[in-house]
Coordinates of N, CA and C and ligand atoms in Angstrom, one line a residue:
M1 N 0.8 -1.2 0.0 CA 0.0 0.0 0.0 C 0.9 1.3 0.0
S2 N 0.5 2.2 -0.8 CA 1.3 3.4 -0.9 C 1.1 4.2 0.4
E3 N 1.9 5.3 0.6 CA 1.8 6.0 1.9 C 0.5 6.8 2.0
L4 N -0.2 7.0 0.8 CA -1.5 7.7 0.9 C -2.6 6.8 1.1
G5 N -2.3 5.5 1.2 CA -3.3 4.5 1.4 C -4.2 4.5 0.1
K6 N -5.5 4.3 0.3 CA -6.4 4.2 -0.8 C -7.5 5.2 -0.6
T7 N -7.3 6.2 0.1 CA -8.3 7.2 0.4 C -8.7 8.0 -0.9
V8 N -10.0 8.1 -1.2 CA -10.5 8.9 -2.3 C -11.4 9.9 -1.7
L9 N -11.0 11.2 -1.7 CA -11.8 12.3 -1.2 C -12.9 12.6 -2.2
V10 N -14.2 12.8 -1.8 CA -15.3 13.0 -2.7 C -16.1 14.2 -2.2
D11 N -16.2 15.2 -3.1 CA -17.0 16.4 -2.9 C -18.5 16.0 -2.9
M12 N -19.3 16.9 -2.2 CA -20.7 16.6 -2.2 C -21.5 17.4 -3.2
D13 N -21.5 18.7 -3.2 CA -22.4 19.4 -4.1 C -22.0 19.3 -5.5
G14 N -22.9 18.8 -6.4 CA -22.6 18.6 -7.8 C -21.9 17.3 -8.1
V15 N -21.6 16.5 -7.0 CA -20.8 15.3 -7.2 C -21.6 14.1 -6.5
M16 N -21.8 14.2 -5.2 CA -22.7 13.2 -4.6 C -24.1 13.6 -4.6
A17 N -24.4 14.9 -4.4 CA -25.8 15.5 -4.3 C -26.0 16.4 -5.5
D18 N -27.2 16.3 -6.0 CA -27.6 17.1 -7.2 C -28.0 18.5 -6.8
F19 N -27.0 19.3 -6.7 CA -27.3 20.7 -6.3 C -28.0 21.5 -7.4
D20 N -27.6 21.4 -8.6 CA -28.0 22.3 -9.7 C -29.5 22.1 -9.9
N21 N -30.0 20.9 -10.1 CA -31.4 20.7 -10.4 C -32.3 21.3 -9.3
A22 N -31.9 21.1 -8.1 CA -32.7 21.6 -7.0 C -32.6 23.2 -6.9
A23 N -31.4 23.7 -7.2 CA -31.2 25.2 -7.1 C -32.0 25.9 -8.2
L24 N -32.3 25.2 -9.3 CA -32.9 25.9 -10.4 C -34.4 25.7 -10.5
V25 N -35.0 25.3 -9.4 CA -36.5 25.1 -9.5 C -37.2 26.4 -9.9
S26 N -36.6 27.6 -9.6 CA -37.3 28.8 -10.0 C -37.2 29.2 -11.4
I27 N -36.3 28.4 -12.2 CA -36.1 28.7 -13.6 C -36.9 27.8 -14.4
S28 N -37.7 28.3 -15.4 CA -38.4 27.3 -16.2 C -37.5 26.5 -17.1
K29 N -37.9 25.2 -17.3 CA -37.1 24.3 -18.0 C -36.5 24.8 -19.3
K30 N -37.3 25.5 -20.0 CA -36.8 26.0 -21.3 C -35.7 27.1 -21.2
D31 N -35.6 27.7 -20.0 CA -34.6 28.7 -19.8 C -33.3 28.2 -19.2
I32 N -33.3 26.9 -18.8 CA -32.1 26.3 -18.2 C -31.0 26.2 -19.3
V33 N -29.8 26.7 -19.0 CA -28.7 26.7 -19.9 C -27.6 25.7 -19.5
L34 N -26.7 25.4 -20.4 CA -25.6 24.5 -20.0 C -24.7 25.3 -19.0
R35 N -24.3 24.6 -18.0 CA -23.5 25.3 -17.0 C -22.2 25.8 -17.5
S36 N -21.9 27.0 -17.3 CA -20.6 27.6 -17.7 C -19.9 28.4 -16.6
S37 N -20.5 28.5 -15.4 CA -19.9 29.2 -14.3 C -19.8 28.2 -13.2
F38 N -18.8 28.3 -12.3 CA -18.8 27.4 -11.2 C -20.0 27.7 -10.3
Y39 N -20.3 28.9 -10.0 CA -21.5 29.3 -9.2 C -22.7 29.3 -10.2
V40 N -23.6 28.4 -10.0 CA -24.7 28.1 -11.0 C -25.5 29.4 -11.2
A41 N -25.8 30.2 -10.2 CA -26.6 31.4 -10.4 C -26.0 32.3 -11.4
H42 N -24.6 32.3 -11.5 CA -24.0 33.2 -12.4 C -24.2 32.9 -13.9
D43 N -24.9 31.8 -14.2 CA -25.2 31.4 -15.6 C -26.5 32.1 -16.0
Y44 N -27.1 32.9 -15.1 CA -28.5 33.4 -15.4 C -28.4 35.0 -15.2
P45 N -29.3 35.6 -15.9 CA -29.3 37.1 -15.8 C -29.5 37.6 -14.4
A46 N -29.0 38.8 -14.1 CA -28.9 39.3 -12.8 C -30.3 39.3 -12.1
N47 N -31.4 39.6 -12.9 CA -32.7 39.6 -12.3 C -33.2 38.3 -11.9
L48 N -32.6 37.2 -12.4 CA -33.1 35.8 -12.0 C -32.2 35.3 -10.8
Q49 N -31.1 35.9 -10.6 CA -30.2 35.3 -9.6 C -30.7 35.3 -8.2
P50 N -31.4 36.3 -7.7 CA -31.8 36.3 -6.3 C -32.8 35.1 -6.0
A51 N -33.6 34.8 -7.0 CA -34.5 33.7 -6.7 C -33.7 32.3 -6.6
I52 N -32.7 32.2 -7.4 CA -31.9 31.0 -7.3 C -31.2 31.0 -5.9
E53 N -30.6 32.1 -5.6 CA -29.9 32.1 -4.3 C -30.8 31.9 -3.1
D54 N -32.0 32.4 -3.2 CA -33.0 32.2 -2.1 C -33.2 30.7 -1.9
V55 N -33.3 30.0 -3.0 CA -33.5 28.5 -2.9 C -32.4 27.8 -2.2
Y56 N -31.1 28.1 -2.7 CA -30.0 27.3 -2.1 C -29.5 27.8 -0.8
N57 N -30.1 29.0 -0.4 CA -29.7 29.5 1.0 C -30.8 29.1 2.0
A58 N -31.8 28.4 1.6 CA -32.9 28.0 2.5 C -32.4 27.0 3.5
P59 N -32.9 27.0 4.7 CA -32.4 26.1 5.8 C -32.4 24.6 5.4
E60 N -33.5 24.2 4.7 CA -33.6 22.8 4.4 C -33.1 22.3 3.1
F61 N -32.4 23.3 2.4 CA -32.0 23.0 1.0 C -31.1 21.7 0.9
F62 N -30.0 21.7 1.7 CA -29.0 20.6 1.5 C -29.5 19.2 1.9
E63 N -30.3 19.2 3.0 CA -30.7 17.8 3.4 C -31.7 17.1 2.5
N64 N -32.3 17.9 1.6 CA -33.3 17.4 0.7 C -32.8 17.1 -0.7
L65 N -31.6 17.3 -1.0 CA -31.1 17.1 -2.4 C -31.2 15.6 -2.8
E66 N -31.3 15.4 -4.1 CA -31.3 14.0 -4.6 C -29.9 13.6 -4.8
P67 N -29.6 12.3 -4.5 CA -28.3 11.8 -4.8 C -28.0 11.8 -6.3
M68 N -26.8 11.9 -6.8 CA -26.5 11.9 -8.2 C -26.7 10.5 -8.7
P69 N -27.1 10.3 -9.9 CA -27.3 9.0 -10.5 C -26.1 8.1 -10.4
G70 N -26.3 6.9 -9.9 CA -25.2 5.9 -9.8 C -24.2 6.1 -8.6
L71 N -24.5 7.1 -7.8 CA -23.6 7.4 -6.7 C -23.3 6.1 -5.8
K72 N -24.4 5.6 -5.3 CA -24.2 4.5 -4.3 C -23.6 3.3 -4.9
E73 N -23.9 3.0 -6.2 CA -23.3 1.8 -6.8 C -21.8 2.1 -7.0
A74 N -21.4 3.3 -7.4 CA -20.0 3.6 -7.5 C -19.3 3.6 -6.2
W75 N -19.9 4.1 -5.2 CA -19.3 4.1 -3.8 C -19.0 2.7 -3.4
Q76 N -20.0 1.8 -3.6 CA -19.8 0.4 -3.2 C -18.7 -0.2 -4.1
E77 N -18.6 0.1 -5.4 CA -17.5 -0.4 -6.2 C -16.2 0.0 -5.7
M78 N -16.1 1.3 -5.3 CA -14.8 1.8 -4.8 C -14.4 0.9 -3.6
I79 N -15.3 0.7 -2.7 CA -15.0 -0.1 -1.5 C -14.6 -1.5 -1.9
D80 N -15.4 -2.1 -2.8 CA -15.1 -3.5 -3.2 C -13.8 -3.6 -3.9
N81 N -13.3 -2.5 -4.4 CA -12.0 -2.5 -5.1 C -10.8 -2.0 -4.2
G82 N -11.1 -1.9 -2.9 CA -10.1 -1.7 -1.9 C -9.9 -0.2 -1.6
Y83 N -10.7 0.7 -2.2 CA -10.5 2.1 -2.0 C -11.3 2.5 -0.7
D84 N -11.0 3.7 -0.2 CA -11.6 4.1 1.0 C -12.2 5.5 0.7
P85 N -13.4 5.6 0.1 CA -14.0 6.9 -0.2 C -14.4 7.6 1.1
R86 N -14.1 8.9 1.0 CA -14.3 9.8 2.2 C -14.9 11.1 1.7
V87 N -16.0 11.6 2.3 CA -16.6 12.8 2.0 C -15.6 14.0 2.3
A88 N -15.5 14.9 1.3 CA -14.7 16.1 1.5 C -15.5 17.3 0.9
S89 N -16.2 18.0 1.7 CA -17.1 19.0 1.2 C -16.9 20.4 1.8
A90 N -16.9 21.4 1.0 CA -16.8 22.8 1.5 C -18.2 23.3 1.8
P91 N -18.4 23.8 3.0 CA -19.8 24.4 3.3 C -20.0 25.6 2.5
L92 N -21.2 25.8 2.1 CA -21.6 27.1 1.3 C -21.8 28.2 2.4
A93 N -20.9 29.2 2.3 CA -20.8 30.2 3.3 C -22.1 31.0 3.5
S94 N -22.9 31.1 2.4 CA -24.1 31.9 2.5 C -25.3 31.2 3.1
N95 N -25.1 29.9 3.3 CA -26.2 29.1 3.9 C -25.8 28.7 5.3
R96 N -26.3 29.3 6.3 CA -25.9 29.0 7.7 C -26.2 27.6 8.1
S97 N -27.1 26.9 7.4 CA -27.5 25.6 7.8 C -26.7 24.5 6.9
A98 N -25.8 25.0 6.2 CA -25.1 24.1 5.2 C -24.5 22.9 5.9
V99 N -23.7 23.1 6.9 CA -23.0 22.0 7.6 C -24.0 21.0 8.1
E100 N -24.9 21.5 8.9 CA -26.0 20.6 9.5 C -26.7 19.9 8.4
G101 N -27.1 20.6 7.3 CA -27.8 20.0 6.3 C -27.1 18.9 5.5
K102 N -25.8 19.1 5.4 CA -25.0 18.1 4.7 C -24.9 16.8 5.6
I103 N -24.7 17.0 6.9 CA -24.7 15.8 7.8 C -26.1 15.1 7.7
K104 N -27.1 15.9 7.8 CA -28.5 15.2 7.7 C -28.6 14.5 6.4
W105 N -28.1 15.0 5.3 CA -28.2 14.4 4.0 C -27.4 13.1 4.0
L106 N -26.2 13.1 4.6 CA -25.4 11.9 4.7 C -26.2 10.8 5.5
D107 N -26.7 11.3 6.6 CA -27.5 10.4 7.5 C -28.7 9.7 6.7
R108 N -29.3 10.5 5.9 CA -30.5 10.0 5.2 C -30.2 9.1 4.0
V109 N -29.2 9.6 3.2 CA -28.9 9.0 1.9 C -27.9 7.9 2.0
M110 N -26.8 8.1 2.8 CA -25.6 7.2 2.7 C -25.5 6.3 3.9
V111 N -25.9 6.7 5.1 CA -25.7 5.9 6.3 C -26.4 4.6 6.2
P112 N -27.7 4.6 5.7 CA -28.4 3.3 5.7 C -27.7 2.2 4.9
D113 N -26.9 2.6 3.9 CA -26.2 1.6 3.1 C -24.7 1.4 3.5
F114 N -24.1 2.5 4.0 CA -22.7 2.4 4.3 C -22.3 2.6 5.7
G115 N -23.2 2.8 6.6 CA -23.0 2.9 8.0 C -22.5 4.3 8.5
P116 N -22.5 4.5 9.8 CA -22.2 5.8 10.4 C -20.8 6.3 10.1
K117 N -19.9 5.4 9.7 CA -18.5 5.8 9.4 C -18.4 6.9 8.5
I118 N -19.3 6.9 7.5 CA -19.3 7.9 6.5 C -19.5 9.4 7.0
V119 N -20.3 9.4 8.1 CA -20.5 10.7 8.8 C -19.3 11.0 9.7
E120 N -18.9 10.0 10.4 CA -17.8 10.2 11.4 C -16.5 10.7 10.7
E121 N -16.3 10.2 9.5 CA -15.1 10.5 8.8 C -15.2 11.7 7.8
A122 N -16.5 12.2 7.7 CA -16.7 13.3 6.7 C -15.9 14.5 7.0
I123 N -15.3 15.1 6.0 CA -14.5 16.3 6.1 C -15.4 17.4 5.6
I124 N -15.8 18.4 6.5 CA -16.6 19.5 6.0 C -15.6 20.7 6.2
D125 N -14.9 21.1 5.2 CA -13.9 22.1 5.3 C -13.5 22.6 3.9
K126 N -13.4 23.9 3.7 CA -13.1 24.3 2.3 C -11.6 24.1 2.0
Q127 N -10.8 23.9 3.0 CA -9.3 23.8 2.8 C -9.0 22.3 2.5
K128 N -9.5 21.8 1.3 CA -9.4 20.4 1.0 C -7.9 20.0 0.8
W129 N -7.0 20.9 0.6 CA -5.6 20.6 0.4 C -5.0 20.0 1.7
K130 N -5.6 20.2 2.8 CA -5.1 19.8 4.1 C -5.2 18.3 4.3
Y131 N -6.0 17.6 3.4 CA -6.4 16.2 3.7 C -5.8 15.3 2.7
R132 N -5.4 14.1 3.2 CA -4.6 13.2 2.4 C -5.5 12.2 1.6
G133 N -5.1 11.9 0.4 CA -5.8 10.9 -0.4 C -5.2 10.8 -1.7
I134 N -5.4 9.8 -2.4 CA -4.8 9.6 -3.8 C -5.5 10.5 -4.8
A135 N -6.8 10.8 -4.5 CA -7.6 11.6 -5.5 C -8.7 12.4 -4.7
L136 N -9.1 13.5 -5.4 CA -10.2 14.3 -4.9 C -11.1 14.4 -6.1
I137 N -12.3 13.8 -6.0 CA -13.3 13.9 -7.1 C -14.2 15.1 -6.8
D138 N -14.1 16.1 -7.7 CA -14.7 17.4 -7.4 C -15.1 18.1 -8.7
D139 N -16.3 18.8 -8.7 CA -16.8 19.4 -9.9 C -16.2 20.8 -10.0
R140 N -15.5 21.3 -9.0 CA -14.9 22.6 -9.1 C -13.6 22.6 -10.0
P141 N -13.7 23.3 -11.1 CA -12.5 23.2 -12.0 C -11.2 23.7 -11.4
D142 N -11.3 24.7 -10.6 CA -10.1 25.3 -10.1 C -10.0 25.1 -8.6
V143 N -10.3 23.8 -8.2 CA -10.2 23.5 -6.8 C -8.8 23.9 -6.2
P144 N -8.8 24.7 -5.1 CA -7.5 25.2 -4.6 C -6.6 24.0 -4.1
R145 N -5.3 24.1 -4.4 CA -4.4 23.0 -3.9 C -3.6 23.5 -2.8
G146 N -3.9 24.7 -2.3 CA -3.1 25.3 -1.2 C -3.5 26.7 -1.0
E147 N -2.9 27.3 0.0 CA -3.2 28.7 0.3 C -2.3 29.6 -0.5
N148 N -2.8 30.7 -1.0 CA -2.0 31.7 -1.8 C -1.2 31.0 -2.9
G149 N -1.9 30.1 -3.6 CA -1.2 29.5 -4.7 C -0.2 28.4 -4.4
A150 N -0.1 28.1 -3.1 CA 0.9 27.0 -2.8 C 0.3 25.6 -3.3
E151 N 1.2 24.7 -3.4 CA 0.9 23.3 -3.9 C 1.0 22.4 -2.7
D152 N 0.0 22.5 -1.8 CA 0.1 21.6 -0.6 C -0.7 20.3 -0.8
A153 N -1.6 20.2 -1.7 CA -2.4 19.0 -1.9 C -1.6 17.9 -2.4
V154 N -1.8 16.7 -1.8 CA -1.1 15.5 -2.3 C -2.0 14.7 -3.3
W155 N -3.3 15.0 -3.3 CA -4.2 14.2 -4.2 C -4.1 14.7 -5.6
Q156 N -4.6 13.9 -6.5 CA -4.8 14.3 -7.9 C -6.3 14.7 -8.0
H157 N -6.6 15.7 -8.7 CA -8.0 16.2 -8.9 C -8.6 15.4 -10.0
I158 N -9.7 14.8 -9.8 CA -10.6 14.2 -10.9 C -11.7 15.1 -11.0
L159 N -11.8 15.8 -12.2 CA -12.9 16.7 -12.4 C -14.2 16.0 -12.7
F160 N -15.2 16.2 -11.9 CA -16.5 15.5 -12.1 C -17.5 16.3 -12.9
G161 N -18.2 15.7 -13.8 CA -19.3 16.3 -14.5 C -18.8 17.2 -15.7
W162 N -19.4 18.2 -15.9 CA -19.1 19.1 -17.0 C -19.0 18.4 -18.4
A163 N -20.2 17.9 -18.8 CA -20.3 17.2 -20.0 C -19.8 18.0 -21.2
H164 N -20.0 19.3 -21.1 CA -19.5 20.1 -22.3 C -18.2 20.8 -21.9
M165 N -17.1 20.2 -22.2 CA -15.8 20.6 -21.8 C -15.5 22.0 -22.2
S166 N -16.1 22.4 -23.3 CA -15.8 23.8 -23.8 C -16.4 24.8 -22.9
K167 N -17.3 24.4 -22.0 CA -18.0 25.3 -21.0 C -17.2 25.4 -19.7
V168 N -16.2 24.6 -19.5 CA -15.5 24.6 -18.3 C -14.7 25.9 -18.2
P169 N -15.0 26.7 -17.1 CA -14.4 28.0 -17.1 C -12.9 28.1 -17.0
L170 N -12.3 27.1 -16.4 CA -10.8 27.2 -16.3 C -10.2 25.9 -16.8
A171 N -9.0 26.0 -17.3 CA -8.3 24.8 -17.8 C -8.3 23.8 -16.6
A172 N -8.7 22.7 -16.9 CA -8.8 21.7 -15.8 C -7.6 20.8 -15.7
T173 N -7.8 19.7 -15.8 CA -7.0 18.6 -15.1 C -6.9 17.5 -16.0
A174 N -5.9 16.6 -15.7 CA -5.7 15.5 -16.6 C -6.8 14.4 -16.4
F175 N -7.5 14.4 -15.3 CA -8.4 13.3 -15.0 C -9.8 13.8 -14.9
R176 N -10.7 13.1 -15.5 CA -12.1 13.5 -15.6 C -13.0 12.3 -15.3
L177 N -14.2 12.6 -14.8 CA -15.3 11.6 -14.6 C -16.6 12.3 -14.9
L178 N -17.3 11.8 -16.0 CA -18.5 12.5 -16.3 C -19.7 12.2 -15.4
S179 N -19.7 10.9 -15.0 CA -20.9 10.4 -14.2 C -20.4 9.2 -13.4
W180 N -21.1 9.0 -12.3 CA -20.9 7.8 -11.4 C -21.3 6.6 -12.2
R181 N -22.1 6.7 -13.2 CA -22.5 5.5 -14.0 C -21.3 4.9 -14.8
D182 N -20.3 5.7 -15.0 CA -19.1 5.2 -15.7 C -18.1 4.6 -14.7
I183 N -18.6 3.4 -14.2 CA -17.8 2.7 -13.1 C -16.4 2.3 -13.7
N184 N -16.4 1.8 -14.9 CA -15.1 1.4 -15.5 C -14.1 2.6 -15.6
G185 N -14.7 3.8 -16.0 CA -13.9 5.0 -16.1 C -13.4 5.4 -14.7
L186 N -14.2 5.3 -13.7 CA -13.8 5.6 -12.3 C -12.7 4.7 -11.9
L187 N -12.8 3.4 -12.0 CA -11.8 2.5 -11.5 C -10.5 2.6 -12.3
S188 N -10.6 2.8 -13.6 CA -9.4 2.9 -14.4 C -8.7 4.2 -14.1
T189 N -9.4 5.2 -13.8 CA -8.8 6.5 -13.5 C -8.0 6.4 -12.1
L190 N -8.7 5.8 -11.2 CA -8.1 5.6 -9.9 C -6.8 4.7 -10.0
E191 N -6.9 3.7 -10.8 CA -5.8 2.8 -11.0 C -4.6 3.6 -11.6
S192 N -4.9 4.4 -12.6 CA -3.8 5.1 -13.3 C -3.2 6.1 -12.4
I193 N -4.0 6.7 -11.5 CA -3.4 7.7 -10.5 C -2.5 6.9 -9.5
E194 N -3.0 5.7 -9.1 CA -2.1 5.0 -8.2 C -0.8 4.6 -8.8
K195 N -0.8 4.2 -10.1 CA 0.4 3.8 -10.8 C 1.3 5.0 -11.0
G196 N 0.7 6.3 -10.9 CA 1.5 7.5 -11.1 C 2.0 7.6 -12.5
Ligands
MG1 MG1 -19.0 20.7 -5.7

């Protein structure tokens, strides 16, 4: 086993939990655009943004999100293949209930299948570079790797989602995963990261 073990850090919003569809309930289906900003509200005209922000800043927003398709199956596959997936989520500063809501979500969605360990080990911290793992699966294209541009992170970033790569706001990363349904892609990416 390498010194980093087999820990795979996994972001919540937009990766484990479907943030966007829930955040965009105030937008009519025909007006929903391909995501091109990291902050989803920024994809919409200024007059529509407050309604989106009101939705995702509501106290119960996080606990009620839907899991992303294929999440649980992929989580189990990682475990079955010897990996140790671990939640690593930055709380949304504008929602004061974000941390509590994320724990409630894990309790409701993940604990019944994977046990309380997933909550006990969950990292809720925006400084993800402080945590060790072979990989961080995250939909944020420019996920910080340290403070003030430092390179403290030991993990490789796997960019999650962003079906339309031309829309990704910043040059990303060598590793990508479009969906949890791509189990083979997930396992082969983790394997190639481990081989270095
Ligand atoms: Mg995210």
